[in-house]
CSV table of C-alpha atoms and ligand atoms in Angstrom, one decimal:
chain,number,residue,atom,x,y,z
E,1,MET,CA,-2.3,-67.2,-3.9
E,2,PHE,CA,-4.0,-64.0,-5.2
E,3,THR,CA,-3.5,-60.3,-5.3
E,4,LEU,CA,-6.2,-57.6,-5.1
E,5,THR,CA,-5.4,-54.1,-6.2
E,6,ASN,CA,-7.6,-51.0,-6.4
E,7,VAL,CA,-7.3,-49.9,-10.0
E,8,GLY,CA,-10.2,-47.4,-9.9
E,9,ALA,CA,-9.6,-44.0,-11.5
E,10,ILE,CA,-11.0,-41.9,-8.7
E,11,ALA,CA,-12.6,-42.4,-5.2
E,12,GLY,CA,-16.1,-43.5,-5.6
E,13,GLY,CA,-15.4,-45.3,-8.9
E,14,ASP,CA,-13.4,-48.0,-7.3
E,15,ALA,CA,-12.6,-51.3,-9.0
E,16,PHE,CA,-10.4,-54.1,-7.7
E,17,LEU,CA,-8.2,-56.3,-9.9
E,18,LEU,CA,-8.0,-59.9,-8.7
E,19,VAL,CA,-5.1,-61.8,-10.1
E,20,THR,CA,-4.6,-65.5,-9.5
E,21,PRO,CA,-1.9,-67.7,-11.2
E,22,GLY,CA,-4.6,-68.8,-13.7
E,23,LYS,CA,-7.0,-66.0,-14.3
E,24,THR,CA,-7.6,-62.3,-13.8
E,25,ALA,CA,-10.9,-60.6,-12.8
E,26,LEU,CA,-12.0,-57.1,-12.2
E,27,LEU,CA,-14.4,-56.6,-9.3
E,28,ASP,CA,-16.9,-53.9,-10.2
E,29,SER,CA,-15.9,-51.4,-12.9
E,30,GLY,CA,-16.3,-47.8,-11.8
E,31,PHE,CA,-17.6,-44.9,-13.8
E,32,SER,CA,-17.7,-44.3,-17.5
E,33,PHE,CA,-16.4,-40.7,-17.6
E,34,CYS,CA,-13.0,-41.8,-16.3
E,35,ALA,CA,-12.9,-45.4,-17.5
E,36,GLU,CA,-9.8,-44.8,-19.8
E,37,GLN,CA,-7.7,-44.1,-16.7
E,38,MET,CA,-9.0,-47.2,-15.0
E,39,LEU,CA,-8.1,-49.3,-18.1
E,40,ASP,CA,-4.6,-47.9,-18.1
E,41,ASN,CA,-4.3,-48.8,-14.4
E,42,ILE,CA,-5.5,-52.3,-15.1
E,43,GLY,CA,-3.1,-52.6,-18.1
E,44,GLU,CA,-0.2,-51.6,-15.9
E,45,GLU,CA,-1.0,-54.3,-13.4
E,46,LEU,CA,-1.7,-57.0,-16.0
E,47,GLY,CA,1.5,-56.5,-18.0
E,48,ARG,CA,1.3,-59.1,-20.8
E,49,ARG,CA,-1.7,-60.9,-19.4
E,50,SER,CA,-5.3,-60.0,-20.4
E,51,LEU,CA,-8.4,-59.5,-18.4
E,52,ASP,CA,-10.6,-62.6,-18.3
E,53,TYR,CA,-13.6,-61.5,-16.3
E,54,VAL,CA,-15.5,-58.4,-15.0
E,55,LEU,CA,-17.5,-59.4,-11.9
E,56,LEU,CA,-20.4,-57.0,-11.2
E,57,THR,CA,-21.8,-57.0,-7.7
E,58,HIS,CA,-24.8,-55.0,-8.9
E,59,SER,CA,-26.1,-52.7,-11.6
E,60,HIS,CA,-25.5,-49.2,-10.1
E,61,TYR,CA,-23.7,-46.7,-12.3
E,62,ASP,CA,-20.6,-46.4,-10.1
E,63,HIS,CA,-20.1,-50.2,-10.2
E,64,ALA,CA,-21.2,-51.3,-13.7
E,65,SER,CA,-20.5,-48.4,-16.2
E,66,GLY,CA,-16.8,-49.2,-16.8
E,67,SER,CA,-17.5,-52.8,-17.9
E,68,VAL,CA,-18.2,-51.8,-21.5
E,69,TYR,CA,-14.9,-50.0,-21.7
E,70,CYS,CA,-13.1,-53.2,-20.5
E,71,ARG,CA,-14.8,-55.2,-23.3
E,72,ARG,CA,-13.4,-52.8,-25.8
E,73,ARG,CA,-9.9,-53.0,-24.5
E,74,TRP,CA,-10.0,-56.8,-23.9
E,75,PRO,CA,-12.7,-58.1,-26.4
E,76,GLN,CA,-12.6,-61.7,-25.0
E,77,VAL,CA,-13.5,-60.5,-21.5
E,78,GLN,CA,-16.6,-62.0,-19.9
E,79,VAL,CA,-18.8,-59.7,-17.9
E,80,ILE,CA,-20.5,-61.6,-15.2
E,81,GLY,CA,-23.5,-60.6,-13.1
E,82,SER,CA,-26.9,-61.7,-11.9
E,83,ALA,CA,-29.9,-62.2,-14.2
E,84,HIS,CA,-31.5,-59.1,-12.7
E,85,THR,CA,-28.3,-57.0,-13.3
E,86,GLY,CA,-28.5,-58.2,-16.9
E,87,LEU,CA,-32.1,-57.0,-17.1
E,88,VAL,CA,-31.4,-53.6,-15.7
E,89,LEU,CA,-28.3,-52.9,-17.8
E,90,THR,CA,-30.2,-53.5,-21.1
E,91,LYS,CA,-33.1,-51.1,-20.1
E,92,GLU,CA,-33.1,-47.8,-21.9
E,93,SER,CA,-34.4,-46.0,-18.8
E,94,ALA,CA,-31.6,-47.4,-16.6
E,95,ARG,CA,-28.9,-46.5,-19.2
E,96,ARG,CA,-30.3,-43.0,-19.4
E,97,LEU,CA,-30.1,-42.6,-15.6
E,98,MET,CA,-26.6,-44.1,-15.5
E,99,ARG,CA,-25.6,-41.6,-18.2
E,100,GLN,CA,-27.0,-38.7,-16.2
E,101,LEU,CA,-25.3,-39.8,-13.0
E,102,ASN,CA,-22.0,-40.2,-14.8
E,103,ASP,CA,-22.3,-36.8,-16.4
E,104,SER,CA,-23.0,-35.3,-13.0
E,105,ALA,CA,-20.2,-37.1,-11.2
E,106,GLY,CA,-17.9,-36.2,-14.1
E,107,GLY,CA,-18.9,-32.6,-14.0
E,108,GLU,CA,-17.9,-32.5,-10.3
E,109,GLN,CA,-14.4,-33.7,-11.5
E,110,GLY,CA,-14.3,-31.1,-14.3
E,111,VAL,CA,-14.8,-33.8,-17.0
E,112,THR,CA,-17.3,-32.6,-19.5
E,113,GLU,CA,-16.4,-34.8,-22.5
E,114,TYR,CA,-15.9,-38.5,-22.7
E,115,GLU,CA,-16.9,-41.3,-24.9
E,116,ASP,CA,-20.3,-42.7,-24.0
E,117,LEU,CA,-20.5,-46.5,-24.6
E,118,LEU,CA,-23.4,-47.2,-22.2
E,119,SER,CA,-25.6,-48.3,-25.0
E,120,GLU,CA,-23.4,-51.5,-25.2
E,121,LEU,CA,-24.0,-52.4,-21.5
E,122,LYS,CA,-24.7,-56.1,-21.0
E,123,ILE,CA,-23.9,-59.2,-19.0
E,124,ASP,CA,-22.1,-62.0,-21.0
E,125,LEU,CA,-22.5,-64.7,-18.4
E,126,VAL,CA,-25.5,-64.7,-16.0
E,127,VAL,CA,-24.8,-66.4,-12.7
E,128,SER,CA,-27.1,-67.4,-9.8
E,129,ASP,CA,-26.6,-68.6,-6.3
E,130,GLY,CA,-24.2,-71.6,-5.9
E,131,ASP,CA,-22.6,-71.2,-9.4
E,132,ILE,CA,-18.9,-71.6,-9.5
E,133,ILE,CA,-16.6,-69.2,-11.4
E,134,ASP,CA,-13.3,-71.0,-12.2
E,135,LEU,CA,-10.3,-68.7,-11.7
E,136,GLY,CA,-7.8,-71.6,-12.0
E,137,SER,CA,-6.5,-72.2,-8.5
E,138,MET,CA,-9.3,-70.1,-7.0
E,139,LYS,CA,-13.0,-71.1,-7.3
E,140,LEU,CA,-15.5,-68.4,-6.6
E,141,ARG,CA,-19.0,-69.4,-5.4
E,142,VAL,CA,-21.8,-67.0,-6.3
E,143,LEU,CA,-23.9,-65.8,-3.4
E,144,GLU,CA,-27.1,-64.0,-4.2
E,145,LEU,CA,-27.4,-61.2,-1.6
E,146,PRO,CA,-30.3,-59.0,-2.4
E,147,GLY,CA,-31.2,-56.1,-0.1
E,148,HIS,CA,-29.1,-53.1,-1.4
E,149,THR,CA,-30.6,-53.8,-4.8
E,150,ARG,CA,-32.5,-56.8,-6.1
E,151,CYS,CA,-29.6,-57.7,-8.3
E,152,SER,CA,-26.8,-57.7,-5.6
E,153,ILE,CA,-24.4,-60.7,-5.5
E,154,GLY,CA,-21.2,-61.5,-3.7
E,155,PHE,CA,-18.5,-64.2,-4.3
E,156,TYR,CA,-16.8,-66.6,-1.9
E,157,ALA,CA,-13.6,-68.4,-2.3
E,158,GLU,CA,-13.6,-71.2,0.3
E,159,LYS,CA,-10.0,-72.3,0.1
E,160,GLU,CA,-8.7,-68.8,0.4
E,161,LYS,CA,-11.3,-67.8,3.0
E,162,LEU,CA,-12.0,-64.7,0.8
E,163,LEU,CA,-15.4,-63.0,0.5
E,164,LEU,CA,-15.9,-60.4,-2.2
E,165,GLY,CA,-18.7,-58.5,-0.7
E,166,CYS,CA,-21.4,-56.1,-2.0
E,167,GLU,CA,-23.2,-53.1,-0.5
E,168,THR,CA,-26.0,-55.2,0.9
E,169,ILE,CA,-23.8,-56.1,3.9
E,170,GLY,CA,-23.3,-52.4,4.6
E,171,VAL,CA,-20.8,-49.6,4.0
E,172,PRO,CA,-18.0,-48.6,6.5
E,173,ALA,CA,-18.7,-45.1,7.7
E,174,GLY,CA,-16.0,-44.8,10.4
E,175,THR,CA,-14.4,-46.9,13.1
E,176,GLY,CA,-17.0,-49.4,14.3
E,177,LEU,CA,-19.7,-47.6,12.3
E,178,VAL,CA,-21.3,-49.4,9.3
E,179,MET,CA,-24.0,-47.6,7.3
E,180,PRO,CA,-27.0,-49.7,6.3
E,181,CYS,CA,-27.6,-49.6,2.6
E,182,CYS,CA,-30.9,-51.5,2.3
E,183,LEU,CA,-32.5,-49.7,-0.6
E,184,VAL,CA,-34.9,-52.5,-1.4
E,185,SER,CA,-35.2,-54.7,1.7
E,186,TYR,CA,-34.3,-54.5,5.4
E,187,ALA,CA,-35.1,-58.1,6.0
E,188,ASP,CA,-33.1,-59.4,3.0
E,189,SER,CA,-30.2,-57.3,4.1
E,190,LEU,CA,-30.2,-58.7,7.6
E,191,GLN,CA,-30.5,-62.2,6.2
E,192,ALA,CA,-27.5,-61.5,3.9
E,193,ILE,CA,-25.3,-60.3,6.8
E,194,GLU,CA,-26.3,-63.4,8.9
E,195,ARG,CA,-25.6,-65.7,6.0
E,196,VAL,CA,-22.1,-64.4,5.2
E,197,ALA,CA,-21.2,-64.2,9.0
E,198,LYS,CA,-21.4,-68.0,9.0
E,199,LEU,CA,-18.7,-68.3,6.4
E,200,ASP,CA,-15.0,-68.7,7.4
E,201,ILE,CA,-13.6,-65.4,6.3
E,202,GLN,CA,-10.0,-64.2,6.6
E,203,PHE,CA,-10.2,-61.7,3.8
E,204,LEU,CA,-13.2,-59.4,3.1
E,205,LEU,CA,-13.3,-57.1,0.1
E,206,LEU,CA,-15.6,-54.2,0.5
E,207,PRO,CA,-16.6,-52.1,-2.5
E,208,HIS,CA,-15.2,-48.5,-2.3
E,209,ILE,CA,-13.1,-49.4,0.7
E,210,GLY,CA,-10.7,-52.4,0.0
E,211,LEU,CA,-9.6,-55.5,1.8
E,212,LEU,CA,-10.1,-56.2,5.4
E,213,GLN,CA,-8.1,-59.0,6.9
E,214,GLY,CA,-8.2,-61.4,9.9
E,215,ASP,CA,-10.5,-60.5,12.8
E,216,ALA,CA,-11.5,-57.2,11.2
E,217,CYS,CA,-13.7,-59.3,8.8
E,218,GLN,CA,-16.0,-60.8,11.4
E,219,GLN,CA,-15.9,-57.5,13.4
E,220,PHE,CA,-17.2,-55.7,10.3
E,221,LEU,CA,-20.1,-58.1,10.0
E,222,VAL,CA,-20.9,-57.8,13.8
E,223,ASP,CA,-20.9,-54.0,13.4
E,224,ALA,CA,-23.0,-54.2,10.2
E,225,ASN,CA,-25.6,-56.3,11.9
E,226,TYR,CA,-25.7,-54.0,14.9
E,227,TRP,CA,-26.0,-50.8,12.9
E,228,LEU,CA,-28.7,-52.2,10.6
E,229,VAL,CA,-30.8,-53.3,13.6
E,230,GLU,CA,-30.1,-50.2,15.7
E,231,THR,CA,-30.7,-47.7,12.9
E,232,ARG,CA,-34.1,-49.3,12.2
E,233,ARG,CA,-34.9,-49.1,15.9
E,234,ARG,CA,-34.0,-45.4,16.1
E,235,VAL,CA,-35.8,-44.6,12.9
E,236,ARG,CA,-39.0,-46.4,14.1
E,237,GLU,CA,-38.8,-44.8,17.5
E,238,ALA,CA,-38.5,-41.3,15.9
E,239,ASN,CA,-41.4,-42.1,13.6
E,240,ALA,CA,-43.6,-43.3,16.5
E,241,ALA,CA,-42.8,-40.0,18.2
E,242,GLY,CA,-44.3,-38.2,15.2
E,243,LYS,CA,-41.1,-37.1,13.4
E,244,SER,CA,-41.5,-36.2,9.7
E,245,GLU,CA,-39.8,-38.2,6.9
E,246,ALA,CA,-37.4,-35.3,6.4
E,247,ASP,CA,-36.5,-35.6,10.1
E,248,LEU,CA,-35.9,-39.3,9.8
E,249,ILE,CA,-33.6,-38.7,6.8
E,250,GLN,CA,-31.7,-36.1,8.8
E,251,LEU,CA,-31.4,-38.6,11.7
E,252,PHE,CA,-29.8,-41.1,9.2
E,253,LYS,CA,-27.6,-38.4,7.8
E,254,ASP,CA,-26.4,-37.2,11.2
E,255,LEU,CA,-25.3,-40.8,11.9
E,256,PHE,CA,-23.8,-41.8,8.7
E,257,TYR,CA,-22.8,-38.9,6.4
E,258,THR,CA,-19.3,-39.0,7.8
E,259,GLU,CA,-16.0,-37.9,6.3
E,260,LEU,CA,-15.4,-41.5,5.0
E,261,ILE,CA,-18.8,-41.7,3.3
E,262,ARG,CA,-18.4,-38.1,1.9
E,263,GLN,CA,-15.2,-39.2,0.1
E,264,ASN,CA,-17.1,-41.8,-1.9
E,265,GLN,CA,-20.6,-40.4,-2.2
E,266,PRO,CA,-21.8,-37.0,-3.4
E,267,GLU,CA,-24.4,-35.5,-1.0
E,268,LYS,CA,-27.2,-35.8,-3.7
E,269,ALA,CA,-26.6,-39.5,-4.0
E,270,PHE,CA,-26.5,-39.9,-0.3
E,271,ASP,CA,-29.8,-38.1,0.2
E,272,LEU,CA,-31.4,-40.1,-2.6
E,273,ASN,CA,-30.2,-43.4,-1.0
E,274,ALA,CA,-31.5,-42.3,2.4
E,275,SER,CA,-34.9,-41.6,0.9
E,276,TYR,CA,-35.1,-45.3,-0.2
E,277,ILE,CA,-33.6,-46.7,3.0
E,278,ILE,CA,-35.9,-45.0,5.5
E,279,PRO,CA,-39.2,-46.4,4.1
E,280,GLN,CA,-37.6,-49.9,4.2
E,281,MET,CA,-36.9,-49.4,7.8
E,282,LEU,CA,-40.4,-48.3,8.5
E,283,LYS,CA,-41.9,-51.4,6.8
E,284,ASP,CA,-42.8,-54.3,9.1
E,285,ALA,CA,-40.1,-56.9,8.7
D,1,LIG,ZN1,-25.0,-49.5,-5.1
């Protein structure tokens, strides 16, 4: 048995608390500018228990920033991520960017002052493909799923048929619509979707969205596969017809900057992501 609860402070900084009879784990950790609110939400859910793990799907600021704050509230917590996530989080340039993005996201929420702990960002336990994280009754197998970033990973609990996904497999943009999020590789993203589609999944946790159940899990992966391939086809077709890069980004935006995406992603972040995704789609796979 397990429970999964969104304990994120605000939309876009979502984090999910996974509680099993033996252990507790936070899936991604949200922003830093509103981390205190998230800690309170976690504390309320945990009651007298403490937080054992923070599992980071990748190193982006809206997923990893809150991990430091968790370590301060629960000093024994182990922050888990891939080797590449560990590398990124200790880079001064990455911390600077994360700080800027947190400031800007905080500014949009009217938060101008908060304690900045990003200089303490780190991974306590590096995991790689096939490693098992022991959550008592639940065993999570690490899946390296690069494509969104080089450092992206997911987790699969075979007995529970639960996949804790990452953005490499796509982001829901509406009914039947899944936005590709291949910032570093189209081919790797396609491979990742094909890989997880072979798993027996009855529960699929999607970052920023929440838990899908039953047939909706495989349907999401079918849609993700379709839209990744189809978007690339449309982008390449437009490119062959002589459209500019700005046109291609607009094509992507017309398709995917929907109300659902808007709720979780500021326009600036969306445009920046699109400017990485389009070149990946133009590359020969
Ligand atoms: Zn990301």
